[in-house]
Coordinates of C-alpha atoms in Angstrom, one line a residue:
X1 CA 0.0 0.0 0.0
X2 CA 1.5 3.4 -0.5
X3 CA 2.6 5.5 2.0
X4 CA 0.7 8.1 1.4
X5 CA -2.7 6.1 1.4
X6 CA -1.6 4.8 4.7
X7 CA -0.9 8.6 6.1
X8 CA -4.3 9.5 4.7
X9 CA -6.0 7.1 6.5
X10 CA -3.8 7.2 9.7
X11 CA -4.8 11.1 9.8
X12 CA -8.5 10.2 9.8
X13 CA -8.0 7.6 12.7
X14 CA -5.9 9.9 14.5
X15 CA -8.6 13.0 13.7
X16 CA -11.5 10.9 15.3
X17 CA -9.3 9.4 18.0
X18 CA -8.0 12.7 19.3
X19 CA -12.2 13.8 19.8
X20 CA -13.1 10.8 21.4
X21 CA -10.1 11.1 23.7
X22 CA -10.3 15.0 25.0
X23 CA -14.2 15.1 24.8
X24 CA -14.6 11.5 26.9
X25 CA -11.6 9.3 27.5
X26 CA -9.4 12.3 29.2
X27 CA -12.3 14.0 31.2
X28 CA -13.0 10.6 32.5
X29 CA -9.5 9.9 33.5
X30 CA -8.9 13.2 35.0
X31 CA -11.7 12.6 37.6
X32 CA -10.2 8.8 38.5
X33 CA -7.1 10.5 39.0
X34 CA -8.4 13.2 41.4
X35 CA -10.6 10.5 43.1
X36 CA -7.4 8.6 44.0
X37 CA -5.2 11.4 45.3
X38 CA -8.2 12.7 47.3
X39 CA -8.0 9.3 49.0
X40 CA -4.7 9.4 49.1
X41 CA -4.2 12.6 50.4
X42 CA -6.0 10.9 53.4
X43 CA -3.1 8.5 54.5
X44 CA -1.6 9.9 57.7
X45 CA 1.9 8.3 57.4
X46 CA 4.1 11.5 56.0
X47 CA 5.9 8.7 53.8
X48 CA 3.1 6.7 52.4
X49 CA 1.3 9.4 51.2
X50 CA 4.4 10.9 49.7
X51 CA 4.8 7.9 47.7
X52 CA 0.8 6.7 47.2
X53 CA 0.8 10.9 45.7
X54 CA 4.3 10.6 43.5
X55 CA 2.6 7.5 42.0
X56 CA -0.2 9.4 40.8
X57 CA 1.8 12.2 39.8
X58 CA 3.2 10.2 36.7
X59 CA 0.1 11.5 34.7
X60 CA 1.8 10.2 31.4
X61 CA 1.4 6.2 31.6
X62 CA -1.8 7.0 33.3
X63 CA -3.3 8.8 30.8
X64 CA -1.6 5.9 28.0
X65 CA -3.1 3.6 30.0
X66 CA -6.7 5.2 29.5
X67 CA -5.8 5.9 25.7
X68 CA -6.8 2.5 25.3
X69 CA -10.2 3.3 25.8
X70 CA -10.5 5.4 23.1
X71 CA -11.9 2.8 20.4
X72 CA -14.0 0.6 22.8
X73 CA -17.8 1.1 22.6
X74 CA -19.2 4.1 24.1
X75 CA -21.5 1.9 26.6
X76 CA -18.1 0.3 28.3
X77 CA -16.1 3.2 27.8
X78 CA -16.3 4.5 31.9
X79 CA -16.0 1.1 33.1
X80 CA -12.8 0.5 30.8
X81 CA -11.5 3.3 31.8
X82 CA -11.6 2.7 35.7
X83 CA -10.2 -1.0 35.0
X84 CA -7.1 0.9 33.0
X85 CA -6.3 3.7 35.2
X86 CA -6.7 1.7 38.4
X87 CA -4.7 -1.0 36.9
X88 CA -1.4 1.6 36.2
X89 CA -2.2 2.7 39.5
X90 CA -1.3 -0.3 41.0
X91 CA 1.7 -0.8 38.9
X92 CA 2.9 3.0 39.6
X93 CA 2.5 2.1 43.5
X94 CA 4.1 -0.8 43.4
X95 CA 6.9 0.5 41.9
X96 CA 8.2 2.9 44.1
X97 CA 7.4 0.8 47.2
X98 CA 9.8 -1.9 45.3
X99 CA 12.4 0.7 45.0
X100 CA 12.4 1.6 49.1
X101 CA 15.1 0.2 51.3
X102 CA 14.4 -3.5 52.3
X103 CA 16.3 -7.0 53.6
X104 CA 15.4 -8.9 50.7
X105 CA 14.3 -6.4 47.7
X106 CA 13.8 -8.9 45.5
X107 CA 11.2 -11.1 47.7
X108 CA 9.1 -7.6 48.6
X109 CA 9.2 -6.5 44.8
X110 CA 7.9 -10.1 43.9
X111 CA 5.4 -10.0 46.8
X112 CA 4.4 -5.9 45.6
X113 CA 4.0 -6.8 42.1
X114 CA 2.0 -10.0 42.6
X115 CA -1.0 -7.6 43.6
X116 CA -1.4 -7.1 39.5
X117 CA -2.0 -10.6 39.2
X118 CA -4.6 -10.1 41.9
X119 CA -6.4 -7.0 40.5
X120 CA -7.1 -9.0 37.2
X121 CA -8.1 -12.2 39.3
X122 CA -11.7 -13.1 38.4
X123 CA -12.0 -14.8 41.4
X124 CA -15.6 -14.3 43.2
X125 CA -15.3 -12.9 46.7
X126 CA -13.2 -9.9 48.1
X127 CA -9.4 -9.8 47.3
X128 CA -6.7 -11.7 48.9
X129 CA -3.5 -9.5 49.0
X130 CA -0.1 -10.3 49.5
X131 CA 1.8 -9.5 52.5
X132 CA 3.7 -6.4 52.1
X133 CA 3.9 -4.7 55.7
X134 CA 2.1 -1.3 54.2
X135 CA 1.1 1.4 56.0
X136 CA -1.0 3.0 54.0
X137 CA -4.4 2.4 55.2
X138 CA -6.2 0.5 52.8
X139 CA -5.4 2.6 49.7
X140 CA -3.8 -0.5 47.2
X141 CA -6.8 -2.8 48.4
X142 CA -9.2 -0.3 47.9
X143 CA -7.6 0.4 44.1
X144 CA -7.8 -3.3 43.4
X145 CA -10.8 -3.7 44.2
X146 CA -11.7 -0.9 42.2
X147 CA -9.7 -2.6 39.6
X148 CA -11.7 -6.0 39.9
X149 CA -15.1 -4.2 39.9
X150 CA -14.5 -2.6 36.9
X151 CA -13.2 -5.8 34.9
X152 CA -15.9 -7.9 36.1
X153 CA -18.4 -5.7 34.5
X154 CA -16.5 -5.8 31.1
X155 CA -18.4 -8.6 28.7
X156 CA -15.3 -10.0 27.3
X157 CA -13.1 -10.1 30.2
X158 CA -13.5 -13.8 31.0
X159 CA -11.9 -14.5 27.5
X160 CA -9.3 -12.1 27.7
X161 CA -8.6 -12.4 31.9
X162 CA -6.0 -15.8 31.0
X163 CA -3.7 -13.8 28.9
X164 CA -4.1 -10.6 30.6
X165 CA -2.6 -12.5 33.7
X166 CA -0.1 -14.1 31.7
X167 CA 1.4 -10.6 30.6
X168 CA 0.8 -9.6 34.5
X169 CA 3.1 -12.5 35.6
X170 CA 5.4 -11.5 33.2
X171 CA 5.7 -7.8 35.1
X172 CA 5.9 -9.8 38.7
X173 CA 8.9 -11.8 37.0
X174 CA 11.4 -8.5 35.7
X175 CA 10.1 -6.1 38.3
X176 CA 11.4 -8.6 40.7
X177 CA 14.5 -10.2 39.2
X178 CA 15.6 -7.0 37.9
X179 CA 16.3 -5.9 41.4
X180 CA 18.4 -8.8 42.0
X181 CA 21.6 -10.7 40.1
X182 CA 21.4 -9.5 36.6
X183 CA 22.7 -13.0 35.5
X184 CA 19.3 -14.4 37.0
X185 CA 17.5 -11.9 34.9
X186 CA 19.0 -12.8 32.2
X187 CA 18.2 -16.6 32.2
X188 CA 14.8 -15.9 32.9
X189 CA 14.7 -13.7 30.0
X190 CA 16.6 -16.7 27.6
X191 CA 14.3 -19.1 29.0
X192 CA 11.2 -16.5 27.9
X193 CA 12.4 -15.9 24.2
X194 CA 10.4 -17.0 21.5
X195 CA 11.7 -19.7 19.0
X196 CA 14.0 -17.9 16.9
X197 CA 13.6 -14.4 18.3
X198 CA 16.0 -12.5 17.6
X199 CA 15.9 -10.3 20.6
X200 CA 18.9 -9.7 22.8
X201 CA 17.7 -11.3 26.8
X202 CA 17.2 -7.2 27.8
X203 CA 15.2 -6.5 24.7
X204 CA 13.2 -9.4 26.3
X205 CA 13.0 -8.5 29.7
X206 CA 12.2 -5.2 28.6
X207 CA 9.1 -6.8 26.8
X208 CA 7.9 -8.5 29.9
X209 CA 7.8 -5.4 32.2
X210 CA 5.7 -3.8 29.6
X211 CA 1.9 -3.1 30.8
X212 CA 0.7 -2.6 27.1
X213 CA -0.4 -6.2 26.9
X214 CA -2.8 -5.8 30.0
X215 CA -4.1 -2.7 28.7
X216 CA -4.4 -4.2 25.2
X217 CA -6.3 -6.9 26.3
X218 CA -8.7 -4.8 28.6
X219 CA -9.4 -2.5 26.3
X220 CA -10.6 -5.6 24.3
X221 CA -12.6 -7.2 27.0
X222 CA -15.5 -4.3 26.0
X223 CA -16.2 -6.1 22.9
X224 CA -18.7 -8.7 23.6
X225 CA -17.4 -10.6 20.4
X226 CA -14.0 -11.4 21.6
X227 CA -12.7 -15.3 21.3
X228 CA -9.6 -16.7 22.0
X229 CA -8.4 -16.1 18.4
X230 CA -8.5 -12.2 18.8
X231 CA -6.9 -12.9 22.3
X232 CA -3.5 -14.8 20.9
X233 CA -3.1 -12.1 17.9
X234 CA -3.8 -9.4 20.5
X235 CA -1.3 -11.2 23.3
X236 CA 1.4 -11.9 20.1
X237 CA 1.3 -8.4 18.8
X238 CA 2.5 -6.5 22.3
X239 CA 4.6 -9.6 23.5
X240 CA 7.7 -9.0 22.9
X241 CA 8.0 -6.2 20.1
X242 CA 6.0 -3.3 20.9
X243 CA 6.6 -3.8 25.0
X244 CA 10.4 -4.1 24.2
X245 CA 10.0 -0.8 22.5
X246 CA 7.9 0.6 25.3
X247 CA 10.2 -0.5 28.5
X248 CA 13.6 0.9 26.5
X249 CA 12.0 3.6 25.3
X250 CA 11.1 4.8 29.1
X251 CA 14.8 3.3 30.2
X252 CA 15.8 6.2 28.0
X253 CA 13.7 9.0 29.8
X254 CA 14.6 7.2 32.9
X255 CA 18.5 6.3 32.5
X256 CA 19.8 9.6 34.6
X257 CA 18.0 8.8 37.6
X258 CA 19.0 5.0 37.2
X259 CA 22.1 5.9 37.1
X260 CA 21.8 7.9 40.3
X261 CA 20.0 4.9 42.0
X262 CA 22.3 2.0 41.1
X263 CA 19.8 0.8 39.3
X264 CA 19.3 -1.7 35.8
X265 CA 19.1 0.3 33.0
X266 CA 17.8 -1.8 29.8
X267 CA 18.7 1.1 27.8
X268 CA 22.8 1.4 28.8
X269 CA 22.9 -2.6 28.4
X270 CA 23.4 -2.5 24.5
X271 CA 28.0 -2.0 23.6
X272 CA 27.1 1.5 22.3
X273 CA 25.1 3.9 21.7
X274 CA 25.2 3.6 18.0
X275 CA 23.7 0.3 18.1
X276 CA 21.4 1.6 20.8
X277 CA 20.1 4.0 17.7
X278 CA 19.8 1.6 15.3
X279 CA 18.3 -1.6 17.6
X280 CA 15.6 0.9 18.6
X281 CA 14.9 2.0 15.2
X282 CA 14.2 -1.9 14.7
X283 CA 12.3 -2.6 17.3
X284 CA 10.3 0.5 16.0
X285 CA 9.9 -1.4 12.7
X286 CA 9.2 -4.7 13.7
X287 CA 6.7 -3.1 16.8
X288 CA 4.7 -1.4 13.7
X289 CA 4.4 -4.5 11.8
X290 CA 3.5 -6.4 14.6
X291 CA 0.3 -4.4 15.5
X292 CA -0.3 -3.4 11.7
X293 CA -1.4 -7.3 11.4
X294 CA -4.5 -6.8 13.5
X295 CA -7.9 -6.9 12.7
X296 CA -7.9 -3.0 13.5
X297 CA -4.6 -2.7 12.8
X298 CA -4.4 1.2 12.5
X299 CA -6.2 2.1 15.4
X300 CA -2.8 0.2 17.2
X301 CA -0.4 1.7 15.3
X302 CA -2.3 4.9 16.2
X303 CA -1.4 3.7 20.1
X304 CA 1.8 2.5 19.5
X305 CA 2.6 6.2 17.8
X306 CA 1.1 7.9 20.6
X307 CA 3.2 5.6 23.6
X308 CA 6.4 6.4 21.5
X309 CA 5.7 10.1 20.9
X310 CA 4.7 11.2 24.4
X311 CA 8.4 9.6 25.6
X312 CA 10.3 11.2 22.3
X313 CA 8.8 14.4 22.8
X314 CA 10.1 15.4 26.0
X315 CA 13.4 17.1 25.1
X316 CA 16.7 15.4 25.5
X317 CA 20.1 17.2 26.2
X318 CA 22.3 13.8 25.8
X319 CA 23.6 13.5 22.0
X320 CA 23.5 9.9 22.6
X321 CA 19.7 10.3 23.8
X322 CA 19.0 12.3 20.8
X323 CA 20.4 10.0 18.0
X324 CA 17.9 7.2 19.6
X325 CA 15.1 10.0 19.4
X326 CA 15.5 10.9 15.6
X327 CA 16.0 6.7 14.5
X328 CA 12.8 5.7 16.2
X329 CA 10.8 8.8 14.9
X330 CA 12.4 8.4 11.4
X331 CA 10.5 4.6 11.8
X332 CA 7.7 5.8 12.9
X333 CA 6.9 7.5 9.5
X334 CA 4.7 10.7 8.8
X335 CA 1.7 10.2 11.5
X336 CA 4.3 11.3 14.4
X337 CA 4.7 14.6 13.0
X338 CA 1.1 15.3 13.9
X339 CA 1.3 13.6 16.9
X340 CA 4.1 14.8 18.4
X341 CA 2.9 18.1 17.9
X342 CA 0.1 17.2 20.4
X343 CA 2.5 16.0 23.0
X344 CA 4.7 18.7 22.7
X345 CA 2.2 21.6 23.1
X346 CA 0.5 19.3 26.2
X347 CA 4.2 19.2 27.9
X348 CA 3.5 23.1 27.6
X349 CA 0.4 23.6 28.7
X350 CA 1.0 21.1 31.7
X351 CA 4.3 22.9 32.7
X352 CA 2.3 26.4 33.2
X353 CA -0.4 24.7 35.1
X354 CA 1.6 22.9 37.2
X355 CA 1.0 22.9 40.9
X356 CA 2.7 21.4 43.6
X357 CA 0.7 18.4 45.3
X358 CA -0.8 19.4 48.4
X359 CA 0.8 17.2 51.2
X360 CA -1.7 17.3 54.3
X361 CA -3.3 17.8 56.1
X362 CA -5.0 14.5 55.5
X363 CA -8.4 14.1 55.7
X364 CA -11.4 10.9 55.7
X365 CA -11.6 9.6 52.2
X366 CA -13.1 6.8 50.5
X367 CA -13.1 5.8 46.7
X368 CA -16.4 5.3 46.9
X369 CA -17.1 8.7 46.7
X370 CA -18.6 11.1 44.1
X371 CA -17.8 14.2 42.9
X372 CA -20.9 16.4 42.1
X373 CA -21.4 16.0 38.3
X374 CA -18.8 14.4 36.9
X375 CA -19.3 10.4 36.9
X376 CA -23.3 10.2 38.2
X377 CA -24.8 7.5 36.0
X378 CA -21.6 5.6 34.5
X379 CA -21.4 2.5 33.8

């Protein structure tokens, strides 16, 4: 097909996308995300809430996470949107609780991370969660729960909840290992790879950390059509290519402050940062091709653009940083000019309205709660 048909029809997606998203998917979003600092503004541990707050500060996989949303039918679009917000939460919060001081930081991250697999349980009853010595008053249980509500309302989820959980395991696996031996990573990466993949074991752990699979596969779960055939192209498609790209592509935004912590970064483990360029402008490729194959293959590539563009757009003062930029937007194509013209005047607009978080004084919250106008009636 030529590239300028493709364009053409990518700019239509992308035109009807970009309403659906500001007029219903971000509104939506924006109230889940007030709704859970509200509560969490209520913790009175000084620390807790300080981290339960700087998890919900990272508005940019929050709002990817609810971009998902954008193409599911109108009827399950609230609903999906609670299930993908509260499911980043969760991932956020984990996060940063794995990365705190601790005896044995690779049992607690394993033990933190397991609570994914928990919010996507289908399991009748309330939720079981792992013991991880939190002081933060209920707020995680009270996300997954939100989480579980939210999925078990979705028509397709019990189709799509086996590989959703799958892809969640996979996060429990790297977020763990990765704070460990990196030789243990890396066998548990080998023993991962695909027959004949020819992804190096960090390309592949980088894969596995990746929520777009989960999100993929929620977003799905509002069709009540889905089979398991949609499922294993949808599961295929983000597994390993486009999370590869994904995971590096924030190890590049995040390699400064890993450096700082001593921690892994996926993005420093290729021998230079020449090949760094030109293995991400690959993974670009093969990521494209990958999600081109489904049914609606544009409406993911429209994604895929949008989760590479809102990390590419934030400026970059390392030379090395920037040659990896320009390969991965020159594989992108023409769609993420557009597109990154979004992000960049959204990094603007969010840097002049930018207010500091307000710390305390904590007060009673609950996410049960309603705000006045905003979500009466959903779904």
């Amino acid at each position: 097909m030529p590239t300028q048909e493709v364009d053409g029809s990518l700019k239509v997606v992308f035109a009807n996308a970009a309403l659906c998203y500001w007029l219903f998917v971000f509104p939506r979003t924006a109230h889940e995300l007030r709704r859970l600092r509200r509560r969490a503004r209520a913790i009175h541990q000084p620390e807790t809430r300080r981290l339960a707050l700087e998890a919900l500060a990272k508005r940019g996989n929050l709002e990817g996470a609810a971009a998902f949303a954008t193409f599911v039918p109108w009827r399950q679009r609230a609903r999906t949107v609670r299930a993908l917000v509260a499911f980043q939460a969760i991932y956020n919060y984990a996060d940063l609780l794995a990365e705190q001081p601790s005896a044995d930081p690779v049992a607690r991250a394993r033990r933190l991370h397991e609570v994914l697999c928990v919010a996507l349980d289908r399991s009748p009853g309330p939720a079981s969660l792992p013991d991880v010595d939190l002081d933060d008053e209920g707020l995680l249980g009270e996300i997954v729960e939100r989480c579980r509500v939210s999925l078990s309302g979705l028509p397709g989820y019990s189709v799509a909840a086996p590989a959703a959980c799958t892809a969640a395991r996979r996060i429990v696996e790297f977020q763990s290992l990765s704070l460990g031996a990196e030789d243990a990573l890396e066998r548990w990466a080998a023993s991962q790879m695909p027959a004949e993949c020819p992804l190096t074991w960090w390309e592949l752990a980088a894969g596995a950390g990746s929520s777009l699979a989960v999100h993929a596969l929620i977003a799905a779960a509002a069709e009540a059509s889905l089979d398991n055939t949609r499922v294993a192209e949808l599961a295929d498609a983000y597994f390993p290519w486009t999370g590869a790209l994904h995971s590096l592509l924030d190890s590049l935004v995040d390699q400064r402050e890993d450096a700082v912590a001593g921690e892994l970064s996926l993005i420093g483990c290729y021998p230079s940062p020449l090949i760094a360029a030109g293995k991400m402008r690959g993974l670009t490729v093969e990521a494209l091709a990958a999600v081109r194959r489904l049914p609606e293959g544009r409406r993911h590539v429209l994604l895929l653009t949008a989760m590479a563009c809102s990390y590419i757009s934030r400026p970059q003062d390392d030379w090395d940083a920037q040659a990896i930029v320009r390969e991965v937007r020159s594989a992108l194509g023409g769609i993420s000019s557009l597109v990154l013209f979004v992000f960049k005047l959204w990094h603007r607009t969010e840097r002049r309205c930018e207010q500091p978080e307000a710390m305390g004084p904590p007060r009673r919250a609950c996410l049960g709660e309603q705000e006045r106008g905003v979500d009466a009636g959903a779904a």
